Tab-separated table of C-alpha atoms and ligand atoms in Angstrom:
chain	number	residue	atom	x	y	z
A	1	UNK	CA	0.056	-0.046	0.110
A	2	UNK	CA	1.247	3.423	-0.802
A	3	UNK	CA	1.038	6.218	1.789
A	4	UNK	CA	0.798	9.696	1.641
A	5	UNK	CA	3.953	11.712	3.037
A	6	UNK	CA	1.816	14.288	4.381
A	7	UNK	CA	-1.134	13.322	6.454
A	8	UNK	CA	-4.139	15.486	6.564
A	9	UNK	CA	-4.010	15.859	10.913
A	10	UNK	CA	-1.982	18.255	12.488
A	11	UNK	CA	0.334	16.321	14.932
A	12	UNK	CA	0.171	19.637	17.169
A	13	UNK	CA	-3.598	18.968	17.539
A	14	UNK	CA	-3.545	15.519	18.664
A	15	UNK	CA	-2.575	14.405	22.172
A	16	UNK	CA	1.257	13.165	22.280
A	17	UNK	CA	0.636	9.847	23.854
A	18	UNK	CA	-1.540	8.750	20.798
A	19	UNK	CA	1.151	9.011	18.117
A	20	UNK	CA	4.655	8.644	20.276
A	21	UNK	CA	5.716	6.316	22.289
A	22	UNK	CA	6.803	8.193	25.356
A	23	UNK	CA	10.213	7.147	27.122
A	24	UNK	CA	9.723	8.979	29.988
A	25	UNK	CA	10.957	6.586	32.964
A	26	UNK	CA	8.273	7.961	35.449
A	27	UNK	CA	4.441	8.086	35.206
A	28	UNK	CA	1.363	8.180	37.098
A	29	UNK	CA	-2.331	7.868	35.966
A	30	UNK	CA	-4.488	9.507	38.218
A	31	UNK	CA	-8.423	8.959	38.174
A	32	UNK	CA	-11.153	11.753	38.912
A	33	UNK	CA	-14.550	12.625	39.324
A	34	UNK	CA	-16.237	15.824	38.849
A	35	UNK	CA	-18.587	17.666	40.857
A	36	UNK	CA	-19.758	20.211	38.524
A	37	UNK	CA	-19.205	21.910	34.849
A	38	UNK	CA	-17.745	24.872	36.455
A	39	UNK	CA	-15.202	22.920	38.495
A	40	UNK	CA	-14.147	20.599	35.570
A	41	UNK	CA	-13.700	23.345	33.376
A	42	UNK	CA	-11.319	25.316	35.771
A	43	UNK	CA	-9.327	21.796	36.296
A	44	UNK	CA	-8.596	20.971	32.596
A	45	UNK	CA	-7.807	25.034	32.211
A	46	UNK	CA	-5.460	24.613	35.011
A	47	UNK	CA	-3.669	21.512	33.408
A	48	UNK	CA	-3.565	22.766	29.557
A	49	UNK	CA	-0.236	24.492	30.109
A	50	UNK	CA	1.233	20.909	30.508
A	51	UNK	CA	-0.674	18.801	28.021
A	52	UNK	CA	1.527	17.434	25.659
A	53	UNK	CA	0.637	17.627	21.671
A	54	UNK	CA	2.208	14.876	19.270
A	55	UNK	CA	4.286	17.790	17.483
A	56	UNK	CA	8.223	16.914	17.446
A	57	UNK	CA	9.992	18.500	20.657
A	58	UNK	CA	13.438	20.153	20.500
A	59	UNK	CA	14.020	19.449	24.094
A	60	UNK	CA	12.227	16.560	25.948
A	61	UNK	CA	9.885	18.105	28.120
A	62	UNK	CA	10.668	17.257	31.819
A	63	UNK	CA	7.227	16.893	32.829
A	64	UNK	CA	3.971	16.803	30.799
A	65	UNK	CA	0.538	15.069	30.750
A	66	UNK	CA	-2.296	13.880	28.702
A	67	UNK	CA	-5.972	14.072	29.368
A	68	UNK	CA	-8.764	11.367	28.602
A	69	UNK	CA	-12.686	11.790	29.446
A	70	UNK	CA	-15.183	8.915	29.945
A	71	UNK	CA	-18.417	9.475	28.610
A	72	UNK	CA	-19.805	10.708	31.706
A	73	UNK	CA	-16.946	13.287	31.940
A	74	UNK	CA	-17.819	14.337	28.170
A	75	UNK	CA	-21.389	14.806	29.522
A	76	UNK	CA	-20.188	17.375	32.291
A	77	UNK	CA	-19.240	19.653	29.007
A	78	UNK	CA	-21.762	18.586	26.611
A	79	UNK	CA	-24.995	17.185	28.241
A	80	UNK	CA	-26.568	17.135	24.640
A	81	UNK	CA	-24.127	14.780	23.349
A	82	UNK	CA	-26.139	11.674	24.858
A	83	UNK	CA	-26.791	8.858	22.104
A	84	UNK	CA	-24.045	10.619	19.734
A	85	UNK	CA	-21.108	8.616	20.667
A	86	UNK	CA	-20.580	4.617	19.840
A	87	UNK	CA	-22.704	2.875	21.995
A	88	UNK	CA	-19.862	0.871	24.054
A	89	UNK	CA	-18.279	4.347	24.666
A	90	UNK	CA	-21.652	5.598	26.222
A	91	UNK	CA	-22.401	2.581	28.107
A	92	UNK	CA	-19.171	1.578	29.758
A	93	UNK	CA	-16.993	-1.573	29.722
A	94	UNK	CA	-19.336	-2.708	32.540
A	95	UNK	CA	-22.555	-2.908	30.087
A	96	UNK	CA	-23.614	-6.674	29.450
A	97	UNK	CA	-22.306	-6.017	25.607
A	98	UNK	CA	-18.930	-5.024	26.407
A	99	UNK	CA	-18.869	-7.787	29.000
A	100	UNK	CA	-19.816	-10.132	26.298
A	101	UNK	CA	-16.242	-9.793	25.030
A	102	UNK	CA	-14.384	-8.675	28.023
A	103	UNK	CA	-15.804	-11.414	30.278
A	104	UNK	CA	-14.699	-9.938	33.818
A	105	UNK	CA	-16.060	-12.634	35.971
A	106	UNK	CA	-15.354	-13.820	39.692
A	107	UNK	CA	-12.486	-11.483	41.034
A	108	UNK	CA	-12.608	-9.559	38.166
A	109	UNK	CA	-16.129	-8.640	38.467
A	110	UNK	CA	-16.858	-4.916	37.370
A	111	UNK	CA	-18.802	-4.599	41.010
A	112	UNK	CA	-15.062	-4.489	42.618
A	113	UNK	CA	-13.215	-2.649	40.118
A	114	UNK	CA	-11.367	0.539	41.141
A	115	UNK	CA	-10.875	-0.791	44.911
A	116	UNK	CA	-14.819	-0.924	45.135
A	117	UNK	CA	-15.336	2.358	45.058
A	118	UNK	CA	-18.625	3.911	43.937
A	119	UNK	CA	-17.774	7.175	42.232
A	120	UNK	CA	-17.734	7.264	38.563
A	121	UNK	CA	-14.256	8.102	36.707
A	122	UNK	CA	-14.965	11.122	34.746
A	123	UNK	CA	-11.262	12.236	33.773
A	124	UNK	CA	-7.834	10.120	33.484
A	125	UNK	CA	-4.884	12.324	33.943
A	126	UNK	CA	-1.702	10.469	32.582
A	127	UNK	CA	1.376	12.364	34.234
A	128	UNK	CA	5.042	11.818	32.807
A	129	UNK	CA	8.189	13.233	34.393
A	130	UNK	CA	11.892	12.414	32.975
A	131	UNK	CA	12.711	11.922	36.884
A	132	UNK	CA	10.873	11.080	39.948
A	133	UNK	CA	10.960	14.711	41.382
A	134	UNK	CA	9.487	16.095	38.005
A	135	UNK	CA	6.888	13.600	37.984
A	136	UNK	CA	6.059	14.144	41.658
A	137	UNK	CA	5.987	17.878	41.315
A	138	UNK	CA	3.467	17.703	38.500
A	139	UNK	CA	1.345	15.043	40.388
A	140	UNK	CA	1.260	17.517	43.099
A	141	UNK	CA	0.187	20.484	40.748
A	142	UNK	CA	-2.694	18.061	39.335
A	143	UNK	CA	-3.725	17.134	42.898
A	144	UNK	CA	-3.992	20.887	43.950
A	145	UNK	CA	-5.844	21.880	40.713
A	146	UNK	CA	-8.282	19.212	41.883
A	147	UNK	CA	-8.693	20.066	45.385
A	148	UNK	CA	-9.533	23.787	44.771
A	149	UNK	CA	-12.204	22.659	41.843
A	150	UNK	CA	-14.043	20.128	43.879
A	151	UNK	CA	-12.652	17.296	41.651
A	152	UNK	CA	-12.117	14.324	43.760
A	153	UNK	CA	-9.361	11.652	43.143
A	154	UNK	CA	-10.137	8.063	43.032
A	155	UNK	CA	-7.368	5.887	44.629
A	156	UNK	CA	-7.922	2.758	42.474
A	157	UNK	CA	-5.546	0.273	44.297
A	158	UNK	CA	-5.434	-0.309	48.135
A	159	UNK	CA	-2.944	1.920	49.773
A	160	UNK	CA	-0.804	-0.832	51.153
A	161	UNK	CA	2.852	-1.747	51.575
A	162	UNK	CA	3.896	1.579	51.521
A	163	UNK	CA	2.134	2.255	47.911
A	164	UNK	CA	-0.105	5.264	47.455
A	165	UNK	CA	-3.218	3.686	46.161
A	166	UNK	CA	-2.140	5.565	42.716
A	167	UNK	CA	-1.386	4.017	39.437
A	168	UNK	CA	2.284	4.861	39.734
A	169	UNK	CA	4.687	3.178	36.945
A	170	UNK	CA	7.178	0.754	38.420
A	171	UNK	CA	10.237	2.713	37.088
A	172	UNK	CA	13.010	0.334	37.493
A	173	UNK	CA	11.422	-2.283	34.966
A	174	UNK	CA	12.480	-0.526	32.001
A	175	UNK	CA	10.909	-2.061	28.752
A	176	UNK	CA	9.891	-5.130	30.765
A	177	UNK	CA	6.643	-6.081	32.364
A	178	UNK	CA	5.558	-8.531	35.319
A	179	UNK	CA	6.241	-12.251	34.299
A	180	UNK	CA	9.496	-10.851	33.062
A	181	UNK	CA	9.161	-10.457	29.236
A	182	UNK	CA	10.209	-7.529	27.139
A	183	UNK	CA	7.004	-5.555	26.053
A	184	UNK	CA	6.217	-2.815	23.369
A	185	UNK	CA	7.987	-4.401	20.729
A	186	UNK	CA	5.169	-4.364	18.052
A	187	UNK	CA	3.026	-1.476	17.572
A	188	UNK	CA	0.848	-0.419	14.238
A	189	UNK	CA	2.885	1.659	11.929
A	190	UNK	CA	0.435	4.662	12.127
A	191	UNK	CA	1.213	5.541	8.334
A	192	UNK	CA	-1.122	7.504	6.390
A	193	UNK	CA	-3.265	5.785	3.438
A	194	UNK	CA	-2.939	7.442	0.457
A	195	UNK	CA	-5.984	6.168	-0.837
A	196	UNK	CA	-8.747	4.590	1.269
A	197	UNK	CA	-9.968	2.566	-1.919
A	198	UNK	CA	-6.837	0.790	-2.190
A	199	UNK	CA	-6.996	-2.576	-0.099
A	200	UNK	CA	-4.364	-3.168	3.037
A	201	UNK	CA	-1.477	-5.679	1.828
A	202	UNK	CA	-3.611	-9.035	1.847
A	203	UNK	CA	-0.716	-10.894	3.033
A	204	UNK	CA	0.037	-8.640	5.855
A	205	UNK	CA	-3.747	-8.037	6.892
A	206	UNK	CA	-2.504	-5.021	8.998
A	207	UNK	CA	-4.860	-2.292	9.179
A	208	UNK	CA	-2.473	-0.113	11.257
A	209	UNK	CA	-2.764	3.020	9.576
A	210	UNK	CA	-3.422	6.163	11.766
A	211	UNK	CA	-6.874	6.794	10.291
A	212	UNK	CA	-7.852	3.502	12.259
A	213	UNK	CA	-6.881	5.400	15.339
A	214	UNK	CA	-7.436	8.940	15.020
A	215	UNK	CA	-11.419	9.832	14.997
A	216	UNK	CA	-12.987	11.960	12.166
A	217	UNK	CA	-11.218	10.437	8.834
A	218	UNK	CA	-12.579	8.670	6.139
A	219	UNK	CA	-11.450	5.028	5.075
A	220	UNK	CA	-10.953	3.639	8.297
A	221	UNK	CA	-11.389	-0.226	8.501
A	222	UNK	CA	-13.098	-0.179	11.723
A	223	UNK	CA	-15.657	2.923	11.547
A	224	UNK	CA	-14.675	5.242	14.302
A	225	UNK	CA	-16.961	7.694	15.109
A	226	UNK	CA	-18.823	10.349	15.551
A	227	UNK	CA	-17.927	11.929	12.482
A	228	UNK	CA	-20.542	14.575	12.075
A	229	UNK	CA	-22.260	17.491	13.552
A	230	UNK	CA	-20.819	19.043	17.013
A	231	UNK	CA	-20.113	15.848	18.391
A	232	UNK	CA	-18.187	14.969	15.230
A	233	UNK	CA	-16.185	18.324	15.548
A	234	UNK	CA	-15.736	17.498	19.656
A	235	UNK	CA	-14.251	13.981	18.489
A	236	UNK	CA	-12.303	14.889	15.717
A	237	UNK	CA	-8.596	14.152	16.109
A	238	UNK	CA	-9.063	12.274	19.328
A	239	UNK	CA	-8.529	8.931	19.877
A	240	UNK	CA	-10.161	6.186	22.194
A	241	UNK	CA	-8.380	4.630	25.133
A	242	UNK	CA	-9.455	1.385	26.498
A	243	UNK	CA	-7.772	1.869	30.016
A	244	UNK	CA	-7.503	-1.545	31.687
A	245	UNK	CA	-5.607	-2.170	34.669
A	246	UNK	CA	-4.479	-5.832	35.054
A	247	UNK	CA	-3.305	-7.510	38.200
A	248	UNK	CA	-0.776	-9.986	37.480
A	249	UNK	CA	-0.550	-13.440	39.849
A	250	UNK	CA	3.311	-13.726	39.410
A	251	UNK	CA	2.887	-16.505	42.341
A	252	UNK	CA	0.383	-18.332	39.847
A	253	UNK	CA	2.667	-18.028	36.789
A	254	UNK	CA	5.952	-19.176	38.495
A	255	UNK	CA	3.906	-22.103	40.027
A	256	UNK	CA	2.678	-23.015	36.644
A	257	UNK	CA	6.048	-23.098	35.248
A	258	UNK	CA	7.663	-25.073	37.943
A	259	UNK	CA	4.708	-27.497	37.981
A	260	UNK	CA	4.691	-28.137	34.316
A	261	UNK	CA	8.653	-28.360	33.703
A	262	UNK	CA	8.863	-31.937	34.458
A	263	UNK	CA	6.459	-32.825	31.759
A	264	UNK	CA	8.337	-30.513	29.121
A	265	UNK	CA	11.869	-31.946	30.318
A	266	UNK	CA	10.360	-35.579	29.476
A	267	UNK	CA	9.160	-34.281	26.085
A	268	UNK	CA	12.239	-32.248	24.985
A	269	UNK	CA	15.270	-33.194	27.558
A	270	UNK	CA	17.391	-30.577	29.139
A	271	UNK	CA	17.191	-29.038	32.717
A	272	UNK	CA	13.818	-28.132	34.379
A	273	UNK	CA	15.394	-24.214	34.390
A	274	UNK	CA	15.537	-24.457	30.443
A	275	UNK	CA	12.218	-25.778	30.191
A	276	UNK	CA	10.386	-23.183	32.203
A	277	UNK	CA	11.812	-20.471	30.062
A	278	UNK	CA	10.672	-22.509	26.871
A	279	UNK	CA	7.271	-22.914	28.128
A	280	UNK	CA	7.263	-19.050	29.211
A	281	UNK	CA	8.293	-18.468	25.447
A	282	UNK	CA	5.450	-20.758	24.166
A	283	UNK	CA	2.762	-19.128	26.072
A	284	UNK	CA	3.690	-15.676	24.953
A	285	UNK	CA	5.045	-16.388	21.179
A	286	UNK	CA	8.067	-14.709	22.377
A	287	UNK	CA	11.320	-15.350	24.371
A	288	UNK	CA	11.351	-13.104	27.241
A	289	UNK	CA	14.266	-11.308	25.660
A	290	UNK	CA	11.608	-10.579	23.330
A	291	UNK	CA	12.818	-12.888	20.271
A	292	UNK	CA	9.739	-14.036	18.255
A	293	UNK	CA	9.612	-17.998	18.157
A	294	UNK	CA	8.788	-17.905	14.492
A	295	UNK	CA	12.308	-16.343	14.120
A	296	UNK	CA	14.252	-17.818	17.117
A	297	UNK	CA	12.550	-20.992	17.950
A	298	UNK	CA	15.288	-22.824	19.656
A	299	UNK	CA	16.724	-20.138	21.979
A	300	UNK	CA	16.492	-16.361	22.582
A	301	UNK	CA	18.890	-14.262	20.133
A	302	UNK	CA	20.010	-10.683	20.819
A	303	UNK	CA	19.563	-10.351	17.301
A	304	UNK	CA	16.019	-10.854	16.982
A	305	UNK	CA	14.619	-9.149	20.171
A	306	UNK	CA	12.960	-6.488	18.636
A	307	UNK	CA	11.993	-8.066	15.283
A	308	UNK	CA	8.411	-7.728	14.007
A	309	UNK	CA	8.906	-9.039	10.421
A	310	UNK	CA	7.539	-12.268	10.187
A	311	UNK	CA	4.235	-13.977	9.457
A	312	UNK	CA	2.588	-17.148	10.835
A	313	UNK	CA	0.781	-18.956	8.068
A	314	UNK	CA	3.423	-18.744	5.748
A	315	UNK	CA	6.303	-19.154	8.167
A	316	UNK	CA	4.756	-21.528	10.730
A	317	UNK	CA	1.688	-22.923	9.461
A	318	UNK	CA	1.542	-25.842	11.714
A	319	UNK	CA	2.453	-24.087	14.733
A	320	UNK	CA	5.787	-26.220	15.308
A	321	UNK	CA	7.457	-22.957	16.560
A	322	UNK	CA	4.878	-20.601	18.128
A	323	UNK	CA	1.520	-22.251	19.195
A	324	UNK	CA	-1.504	-21.020	17.832
A	325	UNK	CA	-2.978	-19.813	21.514
A	326	UNK	CA	0.185	-18.083	22.299
A	327	UNK	CA	-0.708	-14.625	23.219
A	328	UNK	CA	1.168	-12.769	20.761
A	329	UNK	CA	-0.177	-15.168	17.698
A	330	UNK	CA	-3.948	-14.382	19.180
A	331	UNK	CA	-3.253	-10.559	19.569
A	332	UNK	CA	-1.970	-10.182	16.068
A	333	UNK	CA	-2.523	-13.271	14.068
A	334	UNK	CA	-0.893	-11.305	10.929
A	335	UNK	CA	-1.804	-13.586	8.015
A	336	UNK	CA	-3.599	-16.642	9.407
A	337	UNK	CA	-6.946	-17.366	7.480
A	338	UNK	CA	-9.697	-15.673	9.113
A	339	UNK	CA	-13.242	-16.672	9.683
A	340	UNK	CA	-15.072	-15.078	7.887
A	341	UNK	CA	-12.412	-14.862	5.257
A	342	UNK	CA	-10.932	-11.290	4.899
A	343	UNK	CA	-12.106	-10.287	8.377
A	344	UNK	CA	-9.325	-7.390	9.571
A	345	UNK	CA	-7.311	-7.907	12.401
A	346	UNK	CA	-8.095	-5.225	14.993
A	347	UNK	CA	-4.883	-3.447	15.694
A	348	UNK	CA	-4.208	-1.549	18.944
A	349	UNK	CA	-1.830	1.226	20.093
A	350	UNK	CA	-0.253	-0.288	23.120
A	351	UNK	CA	1.151	2.503	25.755
A	352	UNK	CA	0.758	0.489	28.779
A	353	UNK	CA	3.428	0.379	31.858
A	354	UNK	CA	3.829	-2.068	34.652
A	355	UNK	CA	2.878	-0.838	38.431
A	356	UNK	CA	4.018	-2.296	41.666
A	357	UNK	CA	7.472	-3.944	42.478
A	358	UNK	CA	8.490	-7.284	41.326
A	359	UNK	CA	8.028	-9.974	43.881
A	360	UNK	CA	11.107	-11.540	45.777
A	361	UNK	CA	10.055	-15.137	45.971
A	362	UNK	CA	9.054	-16.804	48.285
A	363	UNK	CA	7.427	-13.606	49.051
A	364	UNK	CA	4.646	-12.780	46.171
A	365	UNK	CA	2.484	-10.799	48.472
A	366	UNK	CA	1.864	-7.259	47.177
A	367	UNK	CA	-0.043	-5.525	44.448
A	368	UNK	CA	1.726	-5.709	40.858
A	369	UNK	CA	0.510	-5.802	37.432
A	370	UNK	CA	0.193	-3.791	33.890
A	371	UNK	CA	-1.503	-0.060	33.595
A	372	UNK	CA	-2.948	-0.944	30.342
A	373	UNK	CA	-3.448	1.765	27.712
A	374	UNK	CA	-5.064	0.444	24.499
A	375	UNK	CA	-5.591	2.910	21.700
A	376	UNK	CA	-8.159	2.558	19.039
A	377	UNK	CA	-10.489	4.615	16.789
A	378	UNK	CA	-13.341	2.076	17.676
A	379	UNK	CA	-13.547	0.411	21.071
A	380	UNK	CA	-16.101	-2.228	19.804
A	381	UNK	CA	-14.448	-2.855	16.619
A	382	UNK	CA	-10.942	-3.146	17.571
A	383	UNK	CA	-10.335	-3.422	21.693
A	384	UNK	CA	-13.544	-5.521	22.358
A	385	UNK	CA	-13.349	-7.613	18.839
A	386	UNK	CA	-9.661	-8.548	20.089
A	387	UNK	CA	-10.489	-9.307	23.758
A	388	UNK	CA	-13.201	-11.723	22.512
A	389	UNK	CA	-10.601	-13.588	20.447
A	390	UNK	CA	-8.422	-13.422	23.596
A	391	UNK	CA	-11.154	-15.290	25.861
A	392	UNK	CA	-12.139	-17.624	23.044
A	393	UNK	CA	-9.829	-18.113	19.820
A	394	UNK	CA	-12.676	-18.341	17.338
A	395	UNK	CA	-11.459	-16.113	14.875
A	396	UNK	CA	-9.698	-18.494	12.496
A	397	UNK	CA	-10.273	-22.586	12.004
A	398	UNK	CA	-6.554	-22.952	12.305
A	399	UNK	CA	-6.800	-22.114	16.215
A	400	UNK	CA	-9.853	-23.974	17.096
A	401	UNK	CA	-10.484	-26.998	14.777
A	402	UNK	CA	-13.178	-28.642	16.769
A	403	UNK	CA	-12.918	-26.715	20.329
A	404	UNK	CA	-12.528	-23.202	21.562
A	405	UNK	CA	-9.067	-22.660	22.765
A	406	UNK	CA	-8.148	-19.390	24.697
A	407	UNK	CA	-5.134	-17.142	24.809
A	408	UNK	CA	-2.770	-18.818	26.930
A	409	UNK	CA	-1.587	-16.055	28.908
A	410	UNK	CA	-4.344	-13.588	29.376
A	411	UNK	CA	-8.030	-14.612	28.869
A	412	UNK	CA	-10.343	-15.092	31.500
A	413	UNK	CA	-10.538	-18.709	32.342
A	414	UNK	CA	-14.447	-18.295	33.396
A	415	UNK	CA	-15.361	-17.661	29.910
A	416	UNK	CA	-16.769	-20.046	27.612
A	417	UNK	CA	-13.675	-21.140	25.995
A	418	UNK	CA	-11.346	-24.161	26.391
A	419	UNK	CA	-8.634	-23.940	29.168
A	420	UNK	CA	-6.245	-26.308	27.376
A	421	UNK	CA	-3.011	-25.603	25.870
A	422	UNK	CA	-1.440	-27.341	22.804
A	423	UNK	CA	2.090	-26.981	22.129
A	424	UNK	CA	2.726	-28.971	18.467
A	425	UNK	CA	6.087	-31.063	18.570
A	426	UNK	CA	8.236	-31.563	15.467
A	427	UNK	CA	8.345	-35.379	16.524
A	428	UNK	CA	6.015	-37.212	18.713
A	429	UNK	CA	2.724	-36.115	20.181
A	430	UNK	CA	2.177	-32.668	20.765
A	431	UNK	CA	2.466	-31.628	24.597
A	432	UNK	CA	-1.147	-30.874	26.028
A	433	UNK	CA	-1.722	-28.800	29.073
A	434	UNK	CA	-5.207	-29.938	30.180
A	435	UNK	CA	-6.143	-26.529	32.423
A	436	UNK	CA	-4.102	-23.337	32.345
A	437	UNK	CA	-4.662	-21.463	35.653
A	438	UNK	CA	-5.849	-17.839	35.581
A	439	UNK	CA	-2.953	-15.428	35.545
A	440	UNK	CA	-4.428	-11.804	35.451
A	441	UNK	CA	-7.515	-10.322	37.321
A	442	UNK	CA	-8.955	-7.087	36.060
A	443	UNK	CA	-8.939	-4.342	38.407
A	444	UNK	CA	-10.630	-1.648	36.473
A	445	UNK	CA	-11.443	-0.586	33.335
A	446	UNK	CA	-12.369	2.855	31.840
A	447	UNK	CA	-13.290	3.811	28.454
A	448	UNK	CA	-11.877	7.384	27.576
A	449	UNK	CA	-11.669	9.702	24.554
A	450	UNK	CA	-8.292	11.497	24.524
A	451	UNK	CA	-9.685	14.696	22.950
A	452	UNK	CA	-7.735	16.991	20.447
A	453	UNK	CA	-5.886	19.803	21.731
A	454	UNK	CA	-8.657	22.194	20.535
A	455	UNK	CA	-11.277	20.124	21.986
A	456	UNK	CA	-9.461	20.491	25.175
A	457	UNK	CA	-9.072	24.482	24.628
A	458	UNK	CA	-12.599	24.376	23.986
A	459	UNK	CA	-13.932	22.871	26.860
A	460	UNK	CA	-11.490	24.787	29.150
A	461	UNK	CA	-13.391	28.070	27.746
A	462	UNK	CA	-10.378	29.016	25.791
A	463	UNK	CA	-11.984	28.921	22.468
A	464	UNK	CA	-14.504	31.330	21.159
B	501	HEM	C1	-1.009	-8.024	32.243
B	501	HEM	C2	-1.504	-8.282	30.890
B	501	HEM	C3	-0.520	-8.852	29.665
B	501	HEM	C4	0.619	-9.116	29.413
B	501	HEM	C5	1.625	-9.686	30.645
B	501	HEM	C6	1.144	-9.007	28.224
B	501	HEM	C7	2.250	-9.382	27.499
B	501	HEM	C8	2.629	-9.220	26.060
B	501	HEM	C9	3.967	-9.440	25.684
B	501	HEM	C10	4.947	-10.061	26.357
B	501	HEM	C11	4.010	-9.196	24.399
B	501	HEM	C12	4.893	-9.444	23.459
B	501	HEM	C13	6.013	-8.451	23.168
B	501	HEM	C14	5.634	-7.310	22.199
B	501	HEM	O1	4.993	-7.599	21.183
B	501	HEM	O2	5.684	-5.873	22.649
B	501	HEM	C15	2.715	-8.843	24.015
B	501	HEM	C16	2.321	-8.718	22.878
B	501	HEM	C17	1.072	-7.867	22.333
B	501	HEM	N1	0.053	-7.795	23.373
B	501	HEM	FE1	0.133	-8.145	25.462
B	501	HEM	N2	-0.240	-8.320	27.569
B	501	HEM	C18	-0.983	-8.145	28.220
B	501	HEM	C19	-2.292	-7.552	28.133
B	501	HEM	C20	-2.731	-7.530	26.477
B	501	HEM	C21	-4.039	-7.024	26.306
B	501	HEM	C22	-5.028	-6.731	27.581
B	501	HEM	C23	-4.201	-6.751	25.215
B	501	HEM	C24	-5.347	-6.429	24.031
B	501	HEM	C25	-6.488	-6.255	24.624
B	501	HEM	C26	-2.813	-7.355	24.382
B	501	HEM	C27	-2.447	-6.858	23.105
B	501	HEM	C28	-1.160	-7.304	22.708
B	501	HEM	C29	-0.553	-6.933	21.418
B	501	HEM	C30	-1.522	-6.405	20.040
B	501	HEM	C31	0.671	-7.405	21.151
B	501	HEM	C32	1.518	-7.607	19.905
B	501	HEM	C33	1.514	-8.646	19.336
B	501	HEM	C34	2.157	-8.382	17.823
B	501	HEM	O3	1.891	-7.681	17.134
B	501	HEM	O4	2.946	-9.502	17.682
B	501	HEM	N3	-1.936	-7.508	25.484
B	501	HEM	N4	1.728	-8.733	25.332
């Protein structure tokens, strides 16, 4: 596909975290409830000088922030917008429709999200700093602006073990997340399609162009909205954020690797240590250093640790390298034959970071996980569609011939999927793990719009 060198959007009108992967080491993601429109307006106005756009910077800002609004937050400023935004954004991730894809049951039940708070989330402020001090000073500024404008902060985590209850990035885990993997390797390219009539490369099947993420442009595969009227102008150049906080049960994960290692040793030989690493790679489709199994099937290799240029059906059609249900292969099945044929792969921009200190075994207590930031132009057709595939791999016959397997790492095991995990072997029988444990618990989810810079200025009362 050819791409236009000059996309029609202005980076300076788009919030920075959408188009750029920040490398600031410190971040804090603060949740708020508004009391009234006046206070909310003054709060946003106080934060505006710190909001970072996607425009190129000559010097990296020491501290900066981005702002997201839930639909209830949008209504605080624009009560007339009811029924003008996509249903899933208006209804929220706890709605019955969204839950059909997300399957948050048991300890992940929406009733206990955000530390069982009863307050609605209206606004999320994503604060970034180059140093802990820079972050701390901007968090204080945000907190004071909230205090003077009747905006209440929600502490989404139980304040325990010296933690504040806020969602603070665990900075020492640079580029790594809990469970020990390198993260953030593969993200959509965000090019601009020159001609929406030209079909996406059929082999790559990767609708990762910027118009699938920025609201208000024609030719999107996933039809984001709204695109017309006042609501359309409000949403234009914005992007939706499925903000999802996921607790990671490192004890369950390590225990699973240890318990299953003897079975793996019986099949492939070697030590139990090696078997644990091999199994960890099979669960994700990449070794913990990032090397994709399709390119480095036998061992991690520094030379492939950032590689994204491989396909599954073409390069590993029988899943002898990367199991079908490995997390990466489910989250981006690339060239697999889809059901029905031609179904586009829903892409997401991932900007998540880890929170909470890693455990020091045998002490696994403490709160830790992923502050998940999943950006898209259409929450239902991208985020929720992908989540439904994670819970039940029913998007391709290759994945589920006769049964409905689940994403090996992530799925909610309470969903109607098959908990087993099959690792195909070049010689002999496949390794079949009958019942994968639950590794992840949802702590909360909020659907936000990251509005354009102009919309933020408008709601702050700074535009005529
Ligand atoms: C705590 C939860 C999660 C963990 C530990 C996790 C871990 C990982 C790891 C290790 C990778 C491979 C490295 C990379 O490509 O950057 C990856 C890739 C990916 N994950 Fe997750 N992930 C989690 C949640 C999610 C969720 C909730 C989604 C979707 C809703 C998701 C979507 C993806 C996508 C799209 C990729 C890239 C696949 C590719 O393009 O090859 N992940 N994840």
